[in-house]
Coordinates of C-alpha atoms and ligand atoms in Angstrom, one line a residue:
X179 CA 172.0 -71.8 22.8
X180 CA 173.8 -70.2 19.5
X181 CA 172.8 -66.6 21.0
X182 CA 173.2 -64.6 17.6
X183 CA 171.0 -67.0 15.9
X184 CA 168.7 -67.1 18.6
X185 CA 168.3 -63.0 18.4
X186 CA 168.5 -63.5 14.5
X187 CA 165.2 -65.3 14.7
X188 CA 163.8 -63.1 17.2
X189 CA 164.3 -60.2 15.1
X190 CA 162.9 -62.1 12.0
X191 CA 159.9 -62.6 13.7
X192 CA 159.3 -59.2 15.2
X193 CA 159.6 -57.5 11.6
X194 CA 157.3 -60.0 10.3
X195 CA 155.0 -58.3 13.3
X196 CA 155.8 -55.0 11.9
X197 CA 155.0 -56.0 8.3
X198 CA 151.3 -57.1 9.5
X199 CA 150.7 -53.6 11.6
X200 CA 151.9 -51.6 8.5
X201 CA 149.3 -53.6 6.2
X202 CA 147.0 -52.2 9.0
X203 CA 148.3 -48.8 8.5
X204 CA 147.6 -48.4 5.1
X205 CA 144.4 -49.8 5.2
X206 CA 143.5 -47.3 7.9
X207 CA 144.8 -44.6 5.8
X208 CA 142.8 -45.1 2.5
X209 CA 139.7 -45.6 5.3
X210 CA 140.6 -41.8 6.9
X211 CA 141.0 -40.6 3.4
X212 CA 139.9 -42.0 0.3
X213 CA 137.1 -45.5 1.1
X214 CA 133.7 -44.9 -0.4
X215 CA 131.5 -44.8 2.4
X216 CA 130.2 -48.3 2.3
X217 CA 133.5 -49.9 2.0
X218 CA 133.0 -49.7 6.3
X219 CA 131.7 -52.2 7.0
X220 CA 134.1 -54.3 4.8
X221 CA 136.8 -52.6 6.2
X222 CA 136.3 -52.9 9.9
X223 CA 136.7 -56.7 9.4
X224 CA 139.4 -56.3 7.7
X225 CA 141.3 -53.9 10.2
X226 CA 140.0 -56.8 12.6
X227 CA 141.7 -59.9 10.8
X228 CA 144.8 -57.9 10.3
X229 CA 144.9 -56.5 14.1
X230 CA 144.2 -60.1 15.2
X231 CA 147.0 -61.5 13.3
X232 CA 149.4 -58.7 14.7
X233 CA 148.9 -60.0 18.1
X234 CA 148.8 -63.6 17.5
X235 CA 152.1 -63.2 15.5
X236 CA 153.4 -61.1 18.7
X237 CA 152.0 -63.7 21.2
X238 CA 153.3 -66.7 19.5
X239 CA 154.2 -69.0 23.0
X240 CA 157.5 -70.4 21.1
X241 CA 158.6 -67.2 20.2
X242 CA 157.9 -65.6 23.7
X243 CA 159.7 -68.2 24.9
X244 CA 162.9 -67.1 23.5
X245 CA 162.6 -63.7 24.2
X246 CA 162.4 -64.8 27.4
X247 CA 165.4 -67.2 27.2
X248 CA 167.4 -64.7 25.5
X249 CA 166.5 -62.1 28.1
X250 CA 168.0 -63.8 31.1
X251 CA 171.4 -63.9 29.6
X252 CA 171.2 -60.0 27.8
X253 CA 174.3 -58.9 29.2
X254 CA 176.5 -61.1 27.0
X255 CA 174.2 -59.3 23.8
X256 CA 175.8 -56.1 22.2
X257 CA 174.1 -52.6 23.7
X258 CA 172.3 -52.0 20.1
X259 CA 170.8 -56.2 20.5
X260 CA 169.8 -55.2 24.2
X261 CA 168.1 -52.2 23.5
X262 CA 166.2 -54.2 21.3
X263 CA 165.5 -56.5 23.0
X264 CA 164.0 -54.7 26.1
X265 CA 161.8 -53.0 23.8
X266 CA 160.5 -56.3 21.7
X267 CA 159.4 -57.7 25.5
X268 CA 158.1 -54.2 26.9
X269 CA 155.8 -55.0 23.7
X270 CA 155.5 -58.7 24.0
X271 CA 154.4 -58.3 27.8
X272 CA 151.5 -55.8 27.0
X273 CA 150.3 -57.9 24.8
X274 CA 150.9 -60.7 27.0
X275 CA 150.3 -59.7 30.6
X276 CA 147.0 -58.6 30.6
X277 CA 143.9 -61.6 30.1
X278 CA 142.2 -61.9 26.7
X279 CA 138.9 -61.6 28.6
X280 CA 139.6 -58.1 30.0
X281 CA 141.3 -56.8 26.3
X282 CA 138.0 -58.1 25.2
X283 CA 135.9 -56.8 27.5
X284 CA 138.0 -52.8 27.3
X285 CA 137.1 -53.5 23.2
X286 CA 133.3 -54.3 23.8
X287 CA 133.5 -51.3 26.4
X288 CA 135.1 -48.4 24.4
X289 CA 132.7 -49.4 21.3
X290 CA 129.5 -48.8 23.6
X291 CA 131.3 -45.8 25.6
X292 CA 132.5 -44.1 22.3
X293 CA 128.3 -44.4 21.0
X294 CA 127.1 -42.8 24.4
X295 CA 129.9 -40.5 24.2
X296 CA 128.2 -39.3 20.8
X297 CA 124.8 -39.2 22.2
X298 CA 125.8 -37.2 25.4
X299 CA 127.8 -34.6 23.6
X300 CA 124.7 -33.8 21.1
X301 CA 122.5 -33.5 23.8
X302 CA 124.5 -31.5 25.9
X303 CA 124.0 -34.2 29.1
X304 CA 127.1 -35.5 30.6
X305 CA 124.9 -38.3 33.1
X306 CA 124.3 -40.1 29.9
X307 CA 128.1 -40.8 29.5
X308 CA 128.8 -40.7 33.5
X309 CA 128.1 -44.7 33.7
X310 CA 130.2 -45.6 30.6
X311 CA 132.7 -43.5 31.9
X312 CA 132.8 -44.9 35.6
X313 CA 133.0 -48.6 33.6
X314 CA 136.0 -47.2 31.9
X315 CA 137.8 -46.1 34.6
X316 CA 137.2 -49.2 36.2
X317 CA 138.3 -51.2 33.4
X318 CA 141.8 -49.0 32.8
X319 CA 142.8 -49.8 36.6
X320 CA 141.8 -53.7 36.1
X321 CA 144.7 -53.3 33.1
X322 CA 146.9 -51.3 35.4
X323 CA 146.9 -53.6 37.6
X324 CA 147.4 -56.9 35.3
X325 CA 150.2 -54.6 33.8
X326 CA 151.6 -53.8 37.6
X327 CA 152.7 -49.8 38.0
X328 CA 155.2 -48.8 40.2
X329 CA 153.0 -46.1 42.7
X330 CA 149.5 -45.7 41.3
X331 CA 147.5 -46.9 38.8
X332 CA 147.9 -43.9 36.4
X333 CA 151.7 -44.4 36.0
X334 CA 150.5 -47.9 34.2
X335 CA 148.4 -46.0 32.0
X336 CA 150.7 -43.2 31.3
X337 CA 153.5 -46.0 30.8
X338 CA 151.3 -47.3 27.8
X339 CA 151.4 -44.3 25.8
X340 CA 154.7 -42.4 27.3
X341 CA 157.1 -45.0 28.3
X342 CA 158.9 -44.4 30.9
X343 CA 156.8 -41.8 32.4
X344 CA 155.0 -41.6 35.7
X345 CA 152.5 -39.9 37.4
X346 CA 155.4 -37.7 39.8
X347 CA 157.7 -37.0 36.9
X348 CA 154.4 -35.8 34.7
X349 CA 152.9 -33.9 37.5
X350 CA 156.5 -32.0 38.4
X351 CA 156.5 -30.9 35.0
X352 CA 153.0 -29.8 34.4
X353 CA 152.5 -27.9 37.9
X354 CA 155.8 -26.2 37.5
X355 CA 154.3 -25.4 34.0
X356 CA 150.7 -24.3 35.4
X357 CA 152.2 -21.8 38.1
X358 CA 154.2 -20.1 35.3
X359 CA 151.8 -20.5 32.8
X360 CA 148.6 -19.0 34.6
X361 CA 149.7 -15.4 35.2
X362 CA 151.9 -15.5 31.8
X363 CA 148.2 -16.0 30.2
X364 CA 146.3 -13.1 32.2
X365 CA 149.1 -11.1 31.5
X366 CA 148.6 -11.8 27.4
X367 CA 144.8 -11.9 27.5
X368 CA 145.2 -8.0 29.7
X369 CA 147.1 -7.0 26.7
X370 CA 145.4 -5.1 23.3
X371 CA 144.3 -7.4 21.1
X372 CA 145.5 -7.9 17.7
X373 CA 143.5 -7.9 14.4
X374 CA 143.4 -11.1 12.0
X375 CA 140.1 -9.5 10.4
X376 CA 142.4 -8.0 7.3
X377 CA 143.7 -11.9 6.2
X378 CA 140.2 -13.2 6.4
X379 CA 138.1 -11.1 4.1
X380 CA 139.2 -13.1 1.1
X381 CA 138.7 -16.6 0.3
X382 CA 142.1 -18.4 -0.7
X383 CA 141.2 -21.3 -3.5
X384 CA 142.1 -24.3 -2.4
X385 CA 144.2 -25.7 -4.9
X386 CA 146.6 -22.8 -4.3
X387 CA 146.6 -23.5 -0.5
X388 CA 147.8 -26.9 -1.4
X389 CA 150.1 -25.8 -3.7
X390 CA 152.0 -23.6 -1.3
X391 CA 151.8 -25.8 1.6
X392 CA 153.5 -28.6 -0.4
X393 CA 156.2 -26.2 -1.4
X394 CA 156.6 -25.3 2.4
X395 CA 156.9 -28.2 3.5
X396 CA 159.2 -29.5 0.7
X397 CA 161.8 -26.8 1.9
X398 CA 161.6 -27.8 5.2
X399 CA 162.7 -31.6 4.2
X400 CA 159.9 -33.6 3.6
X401 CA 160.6 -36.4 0.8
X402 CA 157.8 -36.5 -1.4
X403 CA 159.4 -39.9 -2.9
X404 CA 159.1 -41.3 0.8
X405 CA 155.6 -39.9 1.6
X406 CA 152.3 -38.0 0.6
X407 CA 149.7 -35.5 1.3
X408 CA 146.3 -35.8 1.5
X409 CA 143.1 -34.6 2.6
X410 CA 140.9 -36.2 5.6
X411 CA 138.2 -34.5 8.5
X412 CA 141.1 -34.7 11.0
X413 CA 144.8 -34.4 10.1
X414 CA 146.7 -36.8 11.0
X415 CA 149.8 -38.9 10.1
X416 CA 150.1 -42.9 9.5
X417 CA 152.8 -44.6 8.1
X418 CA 156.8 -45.2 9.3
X419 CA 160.2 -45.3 7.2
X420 CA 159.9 -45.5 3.0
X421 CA 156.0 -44.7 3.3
X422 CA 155.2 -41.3 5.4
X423 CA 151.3 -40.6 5.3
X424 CA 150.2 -36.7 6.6
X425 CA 146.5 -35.5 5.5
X426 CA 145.7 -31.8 6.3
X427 CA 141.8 -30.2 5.8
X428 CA 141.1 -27.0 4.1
X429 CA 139.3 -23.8 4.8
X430 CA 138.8 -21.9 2.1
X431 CA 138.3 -18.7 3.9
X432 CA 141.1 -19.0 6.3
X433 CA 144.5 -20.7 4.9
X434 CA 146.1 -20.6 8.3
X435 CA 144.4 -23.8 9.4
X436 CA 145.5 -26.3 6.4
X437 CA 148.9 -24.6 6.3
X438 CA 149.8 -25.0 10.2
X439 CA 148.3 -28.4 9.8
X440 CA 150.4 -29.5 7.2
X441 CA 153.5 -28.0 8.7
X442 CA 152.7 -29.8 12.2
X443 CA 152.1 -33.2 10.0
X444 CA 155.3 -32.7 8.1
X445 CA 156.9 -32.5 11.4
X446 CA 155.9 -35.9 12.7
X447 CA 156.5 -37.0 9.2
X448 CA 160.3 -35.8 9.2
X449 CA 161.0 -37.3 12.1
X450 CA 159.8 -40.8 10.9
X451 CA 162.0 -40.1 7.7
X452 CA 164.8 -40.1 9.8
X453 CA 164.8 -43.0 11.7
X454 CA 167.8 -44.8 11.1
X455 CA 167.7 -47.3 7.7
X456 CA 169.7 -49.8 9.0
X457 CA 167.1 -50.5 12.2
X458 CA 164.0 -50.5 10.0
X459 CA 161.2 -52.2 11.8
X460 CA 163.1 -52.7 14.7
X461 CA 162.5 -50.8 18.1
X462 CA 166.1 -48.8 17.3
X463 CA 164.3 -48.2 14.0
X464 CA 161.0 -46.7 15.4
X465 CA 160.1 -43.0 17.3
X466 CA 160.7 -43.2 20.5
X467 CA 157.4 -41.8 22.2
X468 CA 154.6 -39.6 21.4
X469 CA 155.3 -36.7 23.4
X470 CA 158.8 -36.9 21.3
X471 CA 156.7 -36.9 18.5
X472 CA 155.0 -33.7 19.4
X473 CA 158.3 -32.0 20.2
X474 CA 158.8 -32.2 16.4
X475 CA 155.5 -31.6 15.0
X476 CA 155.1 -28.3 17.6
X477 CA 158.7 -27.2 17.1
X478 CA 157.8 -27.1 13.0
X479 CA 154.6 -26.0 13.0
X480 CA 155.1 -23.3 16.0
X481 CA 158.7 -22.9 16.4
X482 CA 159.7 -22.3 13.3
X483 CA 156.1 -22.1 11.2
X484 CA 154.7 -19.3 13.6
X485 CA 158.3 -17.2 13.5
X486 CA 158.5 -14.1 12.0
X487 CA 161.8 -15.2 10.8
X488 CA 160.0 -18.1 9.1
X489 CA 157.5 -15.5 7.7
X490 CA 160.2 -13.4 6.2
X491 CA 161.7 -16.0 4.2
X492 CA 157.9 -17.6 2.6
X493 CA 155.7 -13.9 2.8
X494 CA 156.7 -12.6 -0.5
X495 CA 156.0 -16.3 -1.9
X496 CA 152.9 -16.6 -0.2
X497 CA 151.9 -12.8 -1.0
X498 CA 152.5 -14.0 -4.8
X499 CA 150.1 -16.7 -4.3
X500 CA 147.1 -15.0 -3.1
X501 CA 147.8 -11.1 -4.3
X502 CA 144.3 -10.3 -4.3
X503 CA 144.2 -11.5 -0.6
X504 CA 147.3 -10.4 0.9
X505 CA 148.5 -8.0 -1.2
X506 CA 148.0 -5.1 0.8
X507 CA 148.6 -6.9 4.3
X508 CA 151.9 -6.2 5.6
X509 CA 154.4 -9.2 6.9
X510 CA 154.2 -7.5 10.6
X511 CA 150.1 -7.9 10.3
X512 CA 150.0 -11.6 8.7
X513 CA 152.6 -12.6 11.7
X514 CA 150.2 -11.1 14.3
X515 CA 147.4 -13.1 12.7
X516 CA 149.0 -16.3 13.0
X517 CA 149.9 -16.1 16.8
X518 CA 146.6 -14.5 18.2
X519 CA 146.4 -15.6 21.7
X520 CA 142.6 -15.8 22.8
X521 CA 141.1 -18.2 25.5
X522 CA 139.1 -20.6 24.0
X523 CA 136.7 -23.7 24.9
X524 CA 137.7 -25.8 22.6
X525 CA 141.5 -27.6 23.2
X526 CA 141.7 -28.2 19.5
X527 CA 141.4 -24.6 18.6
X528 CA 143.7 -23.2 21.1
X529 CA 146.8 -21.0 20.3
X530 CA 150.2 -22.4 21.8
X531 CA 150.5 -20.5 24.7
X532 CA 146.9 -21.4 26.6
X533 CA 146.8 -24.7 24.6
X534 CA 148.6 -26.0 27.4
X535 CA 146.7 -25.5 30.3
X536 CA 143.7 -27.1 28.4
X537 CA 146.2 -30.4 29.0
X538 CA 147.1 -29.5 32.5
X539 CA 143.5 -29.6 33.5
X540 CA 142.5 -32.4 31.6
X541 CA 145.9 -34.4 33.3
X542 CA 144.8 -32.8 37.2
X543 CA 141.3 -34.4 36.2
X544 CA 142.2 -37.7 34.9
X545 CA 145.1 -38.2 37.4
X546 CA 142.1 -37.7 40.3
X547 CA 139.9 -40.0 39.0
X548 CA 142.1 -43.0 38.4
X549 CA 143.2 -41.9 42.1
X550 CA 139.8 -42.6 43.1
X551 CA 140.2 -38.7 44.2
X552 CA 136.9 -37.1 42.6
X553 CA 133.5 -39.1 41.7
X554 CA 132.7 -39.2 37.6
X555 CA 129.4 -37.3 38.9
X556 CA 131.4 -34.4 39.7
X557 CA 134.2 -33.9 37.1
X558 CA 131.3 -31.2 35.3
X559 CA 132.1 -28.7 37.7
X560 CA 135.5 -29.9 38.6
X561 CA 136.0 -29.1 34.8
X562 CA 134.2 -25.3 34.9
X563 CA 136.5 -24.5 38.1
X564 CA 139.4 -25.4 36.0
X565 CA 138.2 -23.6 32.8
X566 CA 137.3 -20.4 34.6
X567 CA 140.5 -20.1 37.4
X568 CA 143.1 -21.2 34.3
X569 CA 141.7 -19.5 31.2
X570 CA 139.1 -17.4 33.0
X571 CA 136.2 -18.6 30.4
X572 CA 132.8 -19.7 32.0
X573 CA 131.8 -22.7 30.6
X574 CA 128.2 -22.7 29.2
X575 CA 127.8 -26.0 28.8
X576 CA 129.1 -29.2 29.1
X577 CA 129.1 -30.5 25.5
X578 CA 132.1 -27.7 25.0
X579 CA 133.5 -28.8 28.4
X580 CA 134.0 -32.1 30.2
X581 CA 132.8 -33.9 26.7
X582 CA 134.6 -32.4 24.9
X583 CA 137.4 -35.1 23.5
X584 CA 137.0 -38.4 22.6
X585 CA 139.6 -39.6 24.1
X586 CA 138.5 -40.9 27.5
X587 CA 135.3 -42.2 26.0
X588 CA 137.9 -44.5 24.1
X589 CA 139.8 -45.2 26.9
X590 CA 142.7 -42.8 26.2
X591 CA 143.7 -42.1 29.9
X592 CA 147.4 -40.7 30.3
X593 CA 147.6 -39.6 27.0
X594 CA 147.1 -36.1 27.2
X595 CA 150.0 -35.2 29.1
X596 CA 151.8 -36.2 25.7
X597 CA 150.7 -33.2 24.1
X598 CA 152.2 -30.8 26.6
X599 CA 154.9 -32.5 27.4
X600 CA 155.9 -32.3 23.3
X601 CA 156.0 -28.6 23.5
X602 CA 158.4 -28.8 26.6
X603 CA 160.8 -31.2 25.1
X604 CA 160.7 -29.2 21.9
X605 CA 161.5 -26.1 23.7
X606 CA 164.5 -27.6 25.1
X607 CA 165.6 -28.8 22.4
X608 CA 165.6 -25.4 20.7
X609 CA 167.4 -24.0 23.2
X610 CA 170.4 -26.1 22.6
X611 CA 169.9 -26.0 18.9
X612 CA 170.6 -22.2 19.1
X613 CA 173.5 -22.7 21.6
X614 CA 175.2 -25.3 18.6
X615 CA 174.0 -23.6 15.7
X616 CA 173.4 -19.9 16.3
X617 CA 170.4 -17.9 16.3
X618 CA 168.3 -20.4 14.2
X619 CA 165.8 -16.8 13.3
X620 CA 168.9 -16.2 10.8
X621 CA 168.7 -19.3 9.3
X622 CA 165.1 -19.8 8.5
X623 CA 164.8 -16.2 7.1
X624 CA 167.4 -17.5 4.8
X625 CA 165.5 -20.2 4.1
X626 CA 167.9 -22.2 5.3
X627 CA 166.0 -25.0 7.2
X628 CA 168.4 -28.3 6.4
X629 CA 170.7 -27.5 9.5
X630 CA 168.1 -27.4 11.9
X631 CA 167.1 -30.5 10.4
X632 CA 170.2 -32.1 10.4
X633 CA 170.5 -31.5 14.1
X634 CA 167.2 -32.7 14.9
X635 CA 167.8 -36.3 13.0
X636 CA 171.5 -36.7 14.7
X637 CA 170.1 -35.7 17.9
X638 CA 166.3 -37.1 18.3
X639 CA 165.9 -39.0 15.0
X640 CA 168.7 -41.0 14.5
X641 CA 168.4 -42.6 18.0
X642 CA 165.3 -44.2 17.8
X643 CA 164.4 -46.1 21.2
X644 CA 167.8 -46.4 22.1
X645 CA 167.1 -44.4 25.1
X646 CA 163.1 -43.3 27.2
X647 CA 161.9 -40.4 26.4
X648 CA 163.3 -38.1 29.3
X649 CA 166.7 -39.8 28.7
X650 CA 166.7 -38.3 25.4
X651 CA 166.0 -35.2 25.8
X652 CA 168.3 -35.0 28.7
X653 CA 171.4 -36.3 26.5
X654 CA 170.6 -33.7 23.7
X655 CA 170.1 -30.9 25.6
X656 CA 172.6 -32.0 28.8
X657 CA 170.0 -30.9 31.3
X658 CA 166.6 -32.8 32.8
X659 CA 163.1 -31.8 30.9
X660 CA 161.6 -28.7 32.7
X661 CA 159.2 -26.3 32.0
X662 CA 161.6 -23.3 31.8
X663 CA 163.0 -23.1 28.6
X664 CA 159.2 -22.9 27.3
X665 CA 158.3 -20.0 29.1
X666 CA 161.5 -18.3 28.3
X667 CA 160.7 -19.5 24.7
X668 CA 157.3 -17.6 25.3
X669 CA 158.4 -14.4 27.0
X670 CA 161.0 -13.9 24.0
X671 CA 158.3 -14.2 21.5
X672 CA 155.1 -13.0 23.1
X673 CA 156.6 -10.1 25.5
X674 CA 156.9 -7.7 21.8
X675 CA 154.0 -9.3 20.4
X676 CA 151.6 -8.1 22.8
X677 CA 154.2 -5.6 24.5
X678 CA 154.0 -7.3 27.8
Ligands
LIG257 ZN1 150.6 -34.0 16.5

């Protein structure tokens, strides 16, 4: 076997994969933002033919069989041809391992699951869902185990969307986290509260918003030759290398939700634009996981888009902008608006400090149930418990509570952690970004962002999945992820905020 042109072919084949899942990207794009409502139905087969073709082109027996081949004798390959490698089959045996019957039968599932899903949450009854729901949890462990997992079940499904991660490593963090995190937030909510009443008596037009948000996130390194803005119902961002997609909504009587929004976008944007050119559409090409992903996204949006630092440098612009509406708002009043802590219901709508044990609850559930630890009848007031001992809210009902997110009524189980374990990671990293470069406060009220990028892309960016997740963030920073460095990052920025 020639061994280069054996991985030469492999490689073809696996960007001709890629080529077929970015078709699918932007066709899922223009759906999310600018398809006339009754291109649906049209659409849906599309994204069907195209997803099918994906994983036929990423099943192909011939082709698996050289993976395979090639695998066996990987330690004569070069370390960048072996990373590669071990990613292309983690891929190929996911799409492989587990029988077309059950990836048909999870598809049929989450399509009727998702409807009742609907149903249930508009009529406030969560025994509606509970059947669909048991099904699904059934159905994720048949996939677990076809995937095999090293402990539990769970650690298959966290695998799928955090590789690398499993349940013991995830629940370390996020306890650790919770026992910090829980007095930290009674502590915050005890405190005065602060006022955003003064930035919302004005509405803010909305091609101004847009304006300014594009001019934000221009500064902070987003190439508008490489990627766009638009508007959809949920933000979100599609796309990879040479063709970044973010979308943001607008309020037009409250700015701070398409501006954070765009910022957080722009942050998982950046970090695709700096992936490393010469590994386009190849696992060292592509982000490594999604709680990485989140580190960047949070650390923009919150990190730096939430500092008063940040807020320094943009105000005056901003004030020019919207004079009528912030002209007589100081800076010190417009950064206490932005970082109002308040116990909500809603996960989506939560501030960054209790927006994480809105995750922690939703992991202590979800890791239960696929533990066969708690019955699907009883997760409603499993779910209150939580609510009211973490965030001291009572829960009126359960369309705000246990229905809440989609996700598990599409299956999503072990994704959540992600979000949470994004804010760690990004807090770590920040610590060592001010150990390299200095107190970064001084550079963003200089406006001075592209050194903090610059960092991020040799240090996350650059690598792609070269190494997991953990590995990662335990090379840049020198030290294994833990929840500390976010609560110090916390108790620095909230302890004068709320004069704790
Ligand atoms: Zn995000």
């Amino acid at each position: 076997m020639d061994r280069q042109k054996h991985y030469d072919e492999l490689i073809a084949w696996y960007k001709d994969f890629q080529l077929v899942s970015r078709i699918s990207s932007v066709l899922q794009w223009d759906q999310r933002t600018y398809m006339p409502k009754l291109g649906m139905a049209s659409r849906a087969e599309q994204l069907a033919l195209i997803d099918g073709l994906a994983h036929r082109k990423l099943t192909e027996p011939a082709m698996v069989a050289k993976l395979n081949e090639l695998a066996a004798v990987q330690a004569e390959l070069s370390e960048d041809q072996r990373v590669n490698l071990r990613e292309i089959k983690r891929e190929v045996d996911r799409a492989t391992k587990v029988p077309n019957d059950l990836v048909e039968e999870i598809s049929r599932h989450t399509a009727k699951s998702n409807a009742a899903w609907v149903e249930a949450r508009e009529a406030d009854n969560f025994n509606h869902f509970a059947p669909f729901l048991a099904r699904m949890i059934e159905l994720r462990k048949l996939e677990a185990a076809a995937l095999g997992f090293a402990d539990r079940p769970y650690d298959a499904a966290l695998d799928l969307f955090e590789p690398g991660s499993t349940e013991p490593y995830v629940r370390k963090l996020l306890e650790d986290l919770r026992q910090r995190l829980v007095p930290f937030v009674h502590k915050v909510l005890g405190a005065e509260k602060h006022d955003d009443s003064l930035i919302l008596r004005e509405p803010f037009p909305i091609d101004k918003q847009r304006e300014f948000g594009l001019m934000v996130i221009g500064k902070l390194g987003f190439n508008f030759d490489e990627g766009r803005q638009d508007i959809s119902a949920h933000p979100f961002t599609i796309g990879s290398k040479g063709d970044v997609r973010i979308t943001t909504r607008f309020n037009e009587r409250d700015l701070r939700q398409s501006l954070f929004a765009m910022i957080h976008e722009a942050g998982h944007a950046l970090y695709e634009m700096g992936l490393p050119d010469e590994h386009v559409d190849t696992p060292l090409g592509q982000s490594v996981s999604l709680a990485v992903h989140e580190s960047q996204s949070r650390f923009f949006e919150n990190t730096l888009g939430r500092s008063l630092a940040f807020w320094t440098y943009f105000y005056p612009d901003l004030k020019a902008a919207f004079p009528t509406q912030l002209g007589g708002v100081p800076l010190l009043k417009f950064y206490e608006a932005v970082n109002i802590v308040a116990p909500s219901l809603i996960r989506v709508e939560a501030d960054e400090v209790t927006y994480n044990l809105h995750i922690v609850l939703r992991f202590e559930i979800e890791r239960a149930f696929m533990a066969g630890e708690v019955a699907v009848a009883d997760l409603p007031d499993l779910w209150r418990a939580k609510v009211k001992q973490y965030l001291d809210i009572d829960a009126p009902n359960d369309a705000d509570g246990v229905l809440q997110d989609v996700h598990w009524s599409e299956g999503l189980i072990g994704y959540f952690p992600t979000y949470t374990m994004g804010n760690l990671y990004g807090a770590q990293l920040r610590e060592k970004i001010m150990a390299d470069l200095g107190d970064i406060g001084v550079l963003c009220a200089r406006g001075e962002f592209a050194p903090i990028l610059n960092w991020m892309r040799e240090h996350v960016h650059r690598l792609g999945k070269r190494y997991t997740a953990n590995e990662l963030i335990e090379r840049a920073t020198g030290k294994k992820p833990t929840a500390e460095p976010f609560m110090r990052y916390l108790a620095e920025k909230y302890g004068p905020l709320y004069h704790l």
